[in-house]
Short mmCIF file of C-alpha atoms in Angstrom, two decimals:
data_model
loop_
_atom_site.label_atom_id
_atom_site.label_comp_id
_atom_site.label_asym_id
_atom_site.label_seq_id
_atom_site.Cartn_x
_atom_site.Cartn_y
_atom_site.Cartn_z
CA MET A 1 20.06 -61.21 -30.80
CA SER A 2 21.83 -59.05 -33.21
CA VAL A 3 25.23 -60.11 -34.76
CA ARG A 4 26.94 -57.45 -32.42
CA ASP A 5 25.25 -59.09 -29.42
CA LEU A 6 26.28 -62.42 -30.48
CA LEU A 7 29.90 -61.30 -30.89
CA LEU A 8 29.89 -59.85 -27.43
CA LEU A 9 28.48 -63.13 -26.13
CA GLN A 10 31.20 -65.04 -27.89
CA ARG A 11 33.92 -62.85 -26.69
CA VAL A 12 32.97 -62.93 -22.88
CA THR A 13 32.28 -66.60 -23.13
CA ARG A 14 35.58 -67.37 -24.58
CA ARG A 15 37.33 -65.49 -21.80
CA ILE A 16 35.39 -67.07 -18.79
CA THR A 17 35.53 -70.57 -20.04
CA SER A 18 39.33 -70.60 -20.37
CA ILE A 19 39.66 -69.96 -16.54
CA LEU A 20 39.90 -72.92 -14.11
CA ASP A 21 40.50 -70.84 -10.85
CA PRO A 22 37.18 -70.25 -9.43
CA ASP A 23 37.87 -66.92 -7.61
CA LEU A 24 39.69 -65.53 -10.58
CA LEU A 25 36.87 -66.65 -12.83
CA LEU A 26 33.98 -64.97 -11.03
CA GLU A 27 36.21 -61.75 -10.63
CA GLN A 28 36.53 -61.93 -14.46
CA VAL A 29 32.84 -62.42 -15.09
CA VAL A 30 31.61 -59.49 -13.21
CA ASP A 31 34.50 -57.31 -14.68
CA ASP A 32 33.76 -58.45 -18.32
CA VAL A 33 30.05 -57.90 -17.91
CA ALA A 34 30.56 -54.28 -16.58
CA ARG A 35 33.01 -53.35 -19.43
CA THR A 36 31.45 -55.26 -22.33
CA PHE A 37 27.78 -54.48 -21.69
CA GLY A 38 28.15 -51.01 -20.06
CA TYR A 39 26.27 -51.92 -16.87
CA THR A 40 27.37 -49.96 -13.76
CA ARG A 41 26.93 -52.75 -11.25
CA SER A 42 27.12 -56.63 -11.60
CA ALA A 43 27.62 -59.37 -9.09
CA VAL A 44 27.73 -63.22 -8.90
CA LEU A 45 26.23 -64.84 -5.88
CA LEU A 46 26.71 -68.49 -5.06
CA VAL A 47 24.38 -70.81 -3.17
CA ASP A 48 25.50 -71.93 0.34
CA GLU A 49 23.29 -75.02 0.62
CA PRO A 50 23.84 -75.79 4.51
CA ALA A 51 23.00 -72.30 5.36
CA HIS A 52 20.29 -71.80 2.65
CA GLU A 53 21.89 -68.63 1.68
CA LEU A 54 23.36 -66.77 -1.09
CA VAL A 55 26.94 -65.43 -0.71
CA ILE A 56 28.36 -62.72 -2.78
CA ALA A 57 31.41 -64.29 -4.66
CA ALA A 58 32.43 -61.27 -6.76
CA VAL A 59 31.06 -57.85 -7.14
CA ARG A 60 31.72 -54.77 -9.33
CA GLY A 61 30.66 -51.11 -9.65
CA TRP A 62 29.27 -50.21 -6.19
CA THR A 63 30.15 -46.63 -5.46
CA VAL A 64 29.64 -47.17 -1.81
CA ASN A 65 30.39 -50.40 0.16
CA TYR A 66 26.63 -51.11 0.53
CA HIS A 67 27.27 -54.87 -0.51
CA VAL A 68 30.75 -56.42 -0.60
CA LYS A 69 32.22 -59.72 -1.45
CA GLY A 70 31.05 -62.17 1.51
CA ASP A 71 27.65 -60.56 2.06
CA ARG A 72 24.79 -63.04 2.51
CA PHE A 73 21.19 -63.06 1.53
CA ARG A 74 18.58 -65.47 2.79
CA ILE A 75 17.16 -67.55 -0.21
CA GLY A 76 13.31 -66.80 -0.61
CA THR A 77 13.45 -63.79 1.67
CA ASP A 78 16.07 -61.14 1.00
CA GLY A 79 15.51 -59.17 -2.05
CA MET A 80 15.12 -60.09 -5.77
CA VAL A 81 18.35 -62.34 -5.55
CA GLY A 82 16.54 -64.30 -2.83
CA ARG A 83 13.44 -64.75 -4.81
CA VAL A 84 15.39 -65.84 -7.97
CA ALA A 85 17.40 -68.34 -6.07
CA SER A 86 14.08 -69.87 -4.62
CA LYS A 87 12.05 -69.82 -7.70
CA GLY A 88 14.96 -70.71 -10.26
CA GLU A 89 13.42 -68.18 -12.71
CA THR A 90 14.77 -64.77 -14.18
CA LEU A 91 13.42 -61.69 -12.42
CA TYR A 92 13.50 -58.45 -14.21
CA ALA A 93 12.66 -55.02 -12.64
CA PRO A 94 12.51 -52.26 -15.30
CA ASP A 95 11.89 -49.71 -12.53
CA VAL A 96 13.00 -51.20 -9.26
CA ARG A 97 10.88 -48.63 -7.22
CA LYS A 98 7.90 -50.45 -8.56
CA ASN A 99 9.12 -54.10 -7.66
CA ARG A 100 7.90 -55.58 -4.35
CA TYR A 101 10.87 -58.02 -3.91
CA TYR A 102 13.54 -55.02 -4.68
CA GLN A 103 15.64 -54.05 -1.63
CA VAL A 104 17.80 -50.94 -2.03
CA SER A 105 21.53 -51.84 -2.78
CA GLU A 106 22.48 -48.38 -4.16
CA GLU A 107 20.49 -45.23 -4.47
CA SER A 108 21.22 -44.66 -8.15
CA THR A 109 19.97 -48.10 -9.22
CA LEU A 110 16.66 -47.90 -11.32
CA SER A 111 16.61 -51.25 -13.22
CA GLU A 112 17.88 -54.71 -12.29
CA ILE A 113 17.85 -58.27 -13.60
CA ASP A 114 18.75 -61.29 -11.61
CA ILE A 115 19.26 -64.54 -13.50
CA PRO A 116 19.62 -68.06 -11.87
CA LEU A 117 22.81 -69.98 -12.52
CA LYS A 118 21.69 -73.55 -12.99
CA ILE A 119 23.44 -76.84 -13.50
CA ARG A 120 21.24 -79.71 -14.73
CA GLY A 121 18.20 -77.99 -13.19
CA ARG A 122 19.76 -77.08 -9.89
CA VAL A 123 20.51 -73.46 -9.00
CA ILE A 124 23.79 -72.95 -7.87
CA GLY A 125 23.85 -69.13 -7.76
CA VAL A 126 22.49 -65.96 -9.06
CA PHE A 127 23.82 -63.35 -11.73
CA ASN A 128 22.98 -59.85 -10.87
CA ALA A 129 23.31 -56.72 -13.18
CA GLN A 130 22.00 -53.23 -12.30
CA SER A 131 21.87 -49.99 -14.11
CA PRO A 132 20.99 -46.26 -13.09
CA ARG A 133 18.60 -46.14 -16.16
CA ARG A 134 15.11 -47.19 -16.31
CA ASN A 135 14.37 -50.33 -18.46
CA ALA A 136 18.06 -50.77 -19.37
CA PHE A 137 17.51 -54.49 -20.16
CA PRO A 138 15.35 -54.74 -23.11
CA LEU A 139 14.35 -58.33 -24.26
CA SER A 140 17.13 -58.81 -26.73
CA ARG A 141 19.62 -58.03 -23.90
CA ARG A 142 17.89 -60.11 -21.39
CA ARG A 143 18.02 -63.15 -23.72
CA LEU A 144 21.62 -62.39 -24.26
CA LEU A 145 22.36 -62.29 -20.39
CA GLU A 146 20.58 -65.49 -19.98
CA SER A 147 22.65 -67.22 -22.44
CA LEU A 148 25.77 -65.81 -20.91
CA ALA A 149 24.45 -66.93 -17.53
CA GLY A 150 24.26 -70.51 -18.78
CA GLN A 151 27.88 -70.30 -19.87
CA ILE A 152 28.71 -68.83 -16.49
CA ALA A 153 27.05 -71.67 -14.79
CA THR A 154 29.04 -74.13 -16.77
CA ALA A 155 32.26 -72.36 -16.14
CA ILE A 156 31.59 -72.37 -12.42
CA GLU A 157 31.02 -75.91 -12.27
CA ASN A 158 34.02 -76.79 -14.40
CA ALA A 159 36.23 -74.70 -12.17
CA ARG A 160 34.74 -76.38 -8.97
CA LEU A 161 35.36 -79.83 -10.44
CA PHE A 162 39.00 -78.87 -11.31
CA GLU A 163 39.49 -77.45 -7.89
CA GLN A 164 38.22 -80.52 -6.28
CA GLU A 165 40.33 -82.74 -8.58
CA ARG A 166 43.33 -80.58 -7.62
CA GLU A 167 42.65 -80.83 -3.95
CA GLN A 168 42.09 -84.63 -4.22
CA LYS A 169 45.24 -85.01 -6.02
CA ASN A 170 47.25 -82.95 -3.57
CA ARG A 171 45.62 -84.87 -0.69
CA MET A 172 46.61 -88.24 -2.38
CA ALA A 173 50.02 -86.88 -3.12
CA GLY A 174 50.46 -86.15 0.79
CA GLU A 175 49.22 -89.43 1.63
CA LEU A 176 51.49 -91.24 -0.73
CA GLU A 177 54.52 -89.23 0.63
CA GLN A 178 53.52 -90.19 4.09
CA ALA A 179 53.20 -93.88 3.09
CA ARG A 180 56.62 -93.51 1.19
CA SER A 181 58.16 -92.25 4.42
CA ILE A 182 56.58 -95.00 6.72
CA GLN A 183 57.63 -97.73 4.10
CA THR A 184 61.12 -96.37 3.96
CA SER A 185 61.50 -96.25 7.69
CA LEU A 186 60.76 -100.18 7.61
CA PHE A 187 63.79 -100.85 5.48
CA PRO A 188 66.93 -101.73 7.46
CA PRO A 189 70.06 -99.47 7.24
CA ARG A 190 71.51 -99.69 3.95
CA GLN A 191 74.67 -101.61 5.40
CA MET A 192 74.98 -104.05 8.19
CA ARG A 193 77.92 -106.07 9.58
CA ALA A 194 77.03 -109.50 10.97
CA GLY A 195 80.18 -111.28 12.22
CA SER A 196 82.15 -112.36 9.11
CA PHE A 197 79.50 -111.03 6.58
CA ASP A 198 78.78 -107.50 5.13
CA ILE A 199 75.21 -106.98 4.06
CA THR A 200 74.21 -104.19 1.78
CA GLY A 201 70.75 -103.57 0.46
CA VAL A 202 68.89 -101.20 -1.85
CA CYS A 203 65.27 -100.70 -3.20
CA HIS A 204 64.01 -98.39 -5.80
CA PRO A 205 60.28 -98.50 -6.01
CA CYS A 206 58.71 -97.54 -9.33
CA THR A 207 55.90 -95.60 -7.62
CA GLU A 208 55.94 -93.63 -4.44
CA VAL A 209 55.30 -97.01 -2.60
CA GLY A 210 55.80 -100.36 -3.76
CA GLY A 211 55.63 -103.92 -3.05
CA ASP A 212 59.29 -104.89 -3.08
CA TRP A 213 61.16 -104.91 0.32
CA PHE A 214 64.37 -106.23 1.83
CA ASP A 215 65.26 -106.85 5.43
CA TYR A 216 68.09 -108.16 7.53
CA PHE A 217 68.10 -108.54 11.31
CA ALA A 218 69.69 -110.47 14.12
CA LEU A 219 68.36 -113.61 15.51
CA PRO A 220 68.31 -114.64 19.14
CA ASP A 221 70.85 -117.34 18.61
CA GLY A 222 73.50 -115.06 17.02
CA ARG A 223 72.80 -115.76 13.37
CA THR A 224 71.31 -113.13 11.06
CA ALA A 225 68.28 -113.53 8.86
CA VAL A 226 68.11 -111.74 5.30
CA VAL A 227 65.01 -111.44 3.27
CA VAL A 228 64.00 -109.93 0.02
CA GLY A 229 60.37 -110.20 -1.06
CA ASP A 230 58.04 -108.93 -3.75
CA VAL A 231 54.26 -108.63 -3.31
CA SER A 232 52.18 -108.88 -6.33
CA GLY A 233 50.84 -105.45 -7.58
CA LYS A 234 52.00 -102.01 -7.07
CA GLY A 235 51.27 -98.89 -4.94
CA MET A 236 49.47 -98.51 -1.73
CA GLY A 237 47.82 -101.79 -1.61
CA ALA A 238 51.03 -103.68 -2.23
CA ALA A 239 52.74 -101.69 0.34
CA LEU A 240 50.22 -102.48 2.95
CA LEU A 241 50.48 -106.25 2.24
CA MET A 242 54.36 -105.99 2.00
CA SER A 243 54.28 -104.53 5.66
CA SER A 244 52.08 -107.24 6.95
CA THR A 245 54.25 -110.06 5.37
CA ARG A 246 57.35 -108.37 6.86
CA SER A 247 55.87 -108.52 10.37
CA ILE A 248 54.91 -112.23 9.86
CA VAL A 249 58.28 -113.27 8.56
CA ARG A 250 60.15 -111.39 11.34
CA PHE A 251 58.04 -112.92 14.16
CA LEU A 252 58.38 -116.47 12.75
CA ALA A 253 62.15 -116.17 12.08
CA GLU A 254 62.66 -115.32 15.65
CA GLN A 255 61.04 -118.38 16.83
CA HIS A 256 64.18 -120.67 16.22
CA LEU A 257 62.66 -122.14 13.00
CA SER A 258 64.49 -122.95 10.01
CA PRO A 259 64.22 -121.00 6.79
CA GLY A 260 61.95 -123.58 5.24
CA GLU A 261 59.76 -123.81 8.28
CA VAL A 262 59.27 -120.06 8.57
CA LEU A 263 58.06 -119.94 4.91
CA ALA A 264 55.64 -122.77 5.40
CA ARG A 265 54.18 -121.22 8.59
CA ALA A 266 53.99 -117.78 6.70
CA ASN A 267 52.25 -119.37 3.94
CA GLU A 268 49.69 -120.94 6.19
CA THR A 269 48.99 -117.59 7.74
CA LEU A 270 48.73 -115.61 4.38
CA LEU A 271 46.39 -118.46 2.94
CA ARG A 272 44.02 -117.44 5.77
CA ASP A 273 44.41 -113.61 5.70
CA PHE A 274 45.77 -112.33 2.37
CA PRO A 275 43.16 -110.94 -0.16
CA LYS A 276 42.99 -113.05 -3.30
CA PRO A 277 44.57 -113.03 -5.83
CA HIS A 278 47.64 -111.34 -4.15
CA PHE A 279 50.73 -113.38 -3.41
CA VAL A 280 54.30 -112.87 -2.20
CA THR A 281 57.65 -114.37 -3.74
CA LEU A 282 60.30 -114.33 -1.12
CA ILE A 283 63.66 -115.61 -0.27
CA LEU A 284 64.64 -116.09 3.38
CA ALA A 285 68.39 -116.76 4.11
CA VAL A 286 69.94 -117.20 7.57
CA LEU A 287 73.71 -116.44 7.94
CA ASP A 288 75.87 -118.45 10.44
CA PRO A 289 79.05 -116.38 10.89
CA SER A 290 80.78 -119.05 13.10
CA ARG A 291 80.36 -121.63 10.46
CA ARG A 292 80.65 -119.30 7.42
CA THR A 293 77.49 -120.78 5.97
CA LEU A 294 74.36 -119.58 4.40
CA THR A 295 70.95 -121.48 4.48
CA PHE A 296 68.16 -120.31 2.50
CA ALA A 297 64.54 -121.24 1.31
CA ASN A 298 62.74 -119.92 -1.78
CA ALA A 299 59.01 -119.21 -2.22
CA GLY A 300 59.00 -118.47 -6.04
CA HIS A 301 61.39 -115.66 -5.91
CA PRO A 302 64.11 -115.17 -8.81
CA TRP A 303 67.06 -117.53 -8.16
CA PRO A 304 69.86 -116.14 -6.00
CA LEU A 305 73.24 -115.61 -7.26
CA HIS A 306 76.21 -117.26 -5.53
CA ILE A 307 79.69 -116.08 -6.13
CA SER A 308 82.68 -118.08 -5.13
CA GLU A 309 85.04 -119.13 -7.54
CA SER A 310 82.55 -118.22 -10.26
CA PRO A 311 79.15 -116.77 -10.22
CA ARG A 312 76.17 -119.19 -10.52
CA PHE A 313 72.39 -119.05 -10.11
CA VAL A 314 71.49 -121.56 -7.28
CA GLN A 315 68.51 -123.35 -8.89
CA GLN A 316 67.24 -125.52 -6.24
CA ASP A 317 63.64 -126.61 -5.90
CA ASN A 318 61.48 -123.66 -5.20
CA GLY A 319 58.17 -123.71 -3.14
CA LEU A 320 55.29 -121.87 -4.31
CA PRO A 321 54.90 -118.12 -3.72
CA LEU A 322 53.19 -117.40 -0.44
CA GLY A 323 49.60 -117.01 -0.32
CA LEU A 324 48.52 -118.99 -3.23
CA LEU A 325 48.41 -122.86 -2.20
CA GLU A 326 49.65 -125.12 0.43
CA SER A 327 53.51 -125.75 -0.13
CA LEU A 328 56.57 -127.13 1.25
CA TYR A 329 59.87 -125.30 0.98
CA SER A 330 63.28 -127.14 0.60
CA GLU A 331 66.39 -125.47 2.07
CA HIS A 332 69.85 -125.30 0.62
CA THR A 333 73.07 -124.61 2.49
CA LEU A 334 76.14 -122.71 0.88
CA ASP A 335 79.60 -122.45 2.19
CA MET A 336 80.67 -118.91 2.22
CA PRO A 337 84.35 -118.54 2.40
CA PRO A 338 86.17 -115.24 2.62
CA GLY A 339 85.59 -113.41 -0.72
CA SER A 340 82.33 -115.20 -1.71
CA ALA A 341 79.14 -113.39 -2.07
CA PHE A 342 75.51 -114.14 -2.21
CA ILE A 343 73.14 -111.71 -4.35
CA LEU A 344 69.17 -111.60 -4.05
CA CYS A 345 67.16 -109.51 -6.59
CA SER A 346 63.73 -108.79 -7.33
CA ASP A 347 62.37 -109.54 -10.83
CA GLY A 348 62.56 -105.89 -11.56
CA ILE A 349 66.35 -106.32 -12.19
CA THR A 350 66.26 -109.30 -14.41
CA GLU A 351 62.86 -108.22 -16.14
CA ALA A 352 63.81 -104.59 -16.94
CA GLU A 353 63.23 -103.95 -20.71
CA ARG A 354 64.69 -101.97 -23.48
CA ASP A 355 62.55 -102.25 -26.83
CA GLY A 356 61.14 -105.61 -25.75
CA ASP A 357 64.61 -107.00 -24.66
CA GLN A 358 64.91 -107.96 -21.19
CA TYR A 359 68.06 -107.40 -18.97
CA GLY A 360 68.03 -111.12 -17.99
CA THR A 361 70.14 -113.40 -16.11
CA ARG A 362 72.77 -113.61 -18.69
CA ARG A 363 73.77 -109.98 -18.28
CA LEU A 364 73.65 -110.22 -14.58
CA LEU A 365 76.17 -113.13 -14.84
CA GLU A 366 78.35 -111.31 -17.11
CA LEU A 367 78.42 -108.26 -14.83
CA THR A 368 79.28 -110.19 -11.81
CA SER A 369 82.04 -112.10 -13.76
CA ARG A 370 84.07 -108.95 -14.84
CA SER A 371 83.98 -106.50 -12.12
CA THR A 372 83.87 -106.11 -8.31
CA ILE A 373 80.35 -106.10 -7.40
CA ASP A 374 78.14 -103.74 -5.23
CA VAL A 375 74.45 -103.08 -5.23
CA ASP A 376 74.93 -99.65 -6.90
CA ARG A 377 76.80 -101.15 -9.73
CA ILE A 378 74.18 -103.72 -10.43
CA VAL A 379 71.28 -101.01 -10.32
CA GLY A 380 73.38 -98.65 -12.41
CA ASP A 381 74.06 -101.46 -15.13
CA VAL A 382 70.30 -102.08 -15.29
CA ASP A 383 69.70 -98.37 -15.65
CA ALA A 384 72.17 -98.05 -18.21
CA PHE A 385 70.66 -101.01 -20.11
CA THR A 386 67.17 -99.42 -20.25
CA GLY A 387 68.44 -95.93 -21.08
CA GLY A 388 67.39 -94.39 -17.83
CA ALA A 389 63.69 -95.05 -18.83
CA PRO A 390 61.13 -94.68 -16.05
CA LEU A 391 60.88 -97.83 -13.87
CA THR A 392 58.04 -100.11 -14.60
CA ASP A 393 58.72 -102.36 -11.59
CA ASP A 394 60.36 -102.06 -8.31
CA ARG A 395 64.07 -102.88 -8.31
CA THR A 396 65.69 -104.48 -5.20
CA VAL A 397 69.11 -105.91 -4.56
CA VAL A 398 70.72 -107.26 -1.44
CA LEU A 399 74.28 -108.23 -1.39
CA VAL A 400 75.79 -110.63 1.37
CA ARG A 401 79.63 -110.73 1.18
CA SER A 402 81.85 -112.93 3.34
CA VAL A 403 84.96 -111.01 4.56
#
């Protein structure tokens, strides 16, 4: 090839390899070939494997609508393009009137070249160019167009992969949005009144869906259960395990069992059914409005904070997280006079980081000591500490206030 031909090839290649939209790419290919190399007609046909046919994907230069985008040709049967798709070899007709495979596409065509578009030896299409002159494709130009065809095939494959990846991402985004909507629907209302208690909860997942959850619901005997849990891991898998654990805990809590018994039974179930190595940290508290007490059991979850005369973390003996090993779960009962409060947080609160420094329990104690507390104030203080950095873990807070 001459220097001029190489420059032409480089210019066309640079343009087509920068396009990742499949339809736009093919339109650009046939347009560039017609303009750059001076051929009156050009087309790209792509293989439809299930139908064993070629389909015109882009076309330029026909003076009549003899062949238009979408027209089909049987591979191995219809015309020179069908022959090339079948054999995988370039077919050149310096005078189409003397070529037995040629089928008339336009009366003025006298020479035609068809070049297979291949990826790893597999024919994915055919590049077609025609001219009203005889022998319009000398050897040097045929080699140039074959080089160009290789670049076209690569560009088509890249565009297809990009389109598939984009479709997959869009599909996954849609599925995640649906999962987020379902998970959000499993949360209770933000606020609930249970006799002499006000309960407020909030959960900010670090991804579209997460493993943190909170729950509060009335029990058959008039008491109210409050739960905060955290499934190991993140994303869709953690959300599915969260949903399963929520159902198990709800079912057991409604069987007139104490908090420790509920956790022990839930642990037995999860040991049988939970995929390894996943586990759940969880606190279950039961509120008794008539006695103004709160009884809770802890399965490896961060210590709850009790605010009465002053805030303190209730550091009773914890049982193991659910789903790891057999364990017993001790119970602890707190008096909840008017004005007292009980705060349950996930580790996404205390372990939130800024430059390697964690928010920690000390800052939470200081916050609850100096101001009137609500869940938004706690989450907001953590956000301010991290400088509004993206979440790396779910953040959940539930506040039980005795009124």
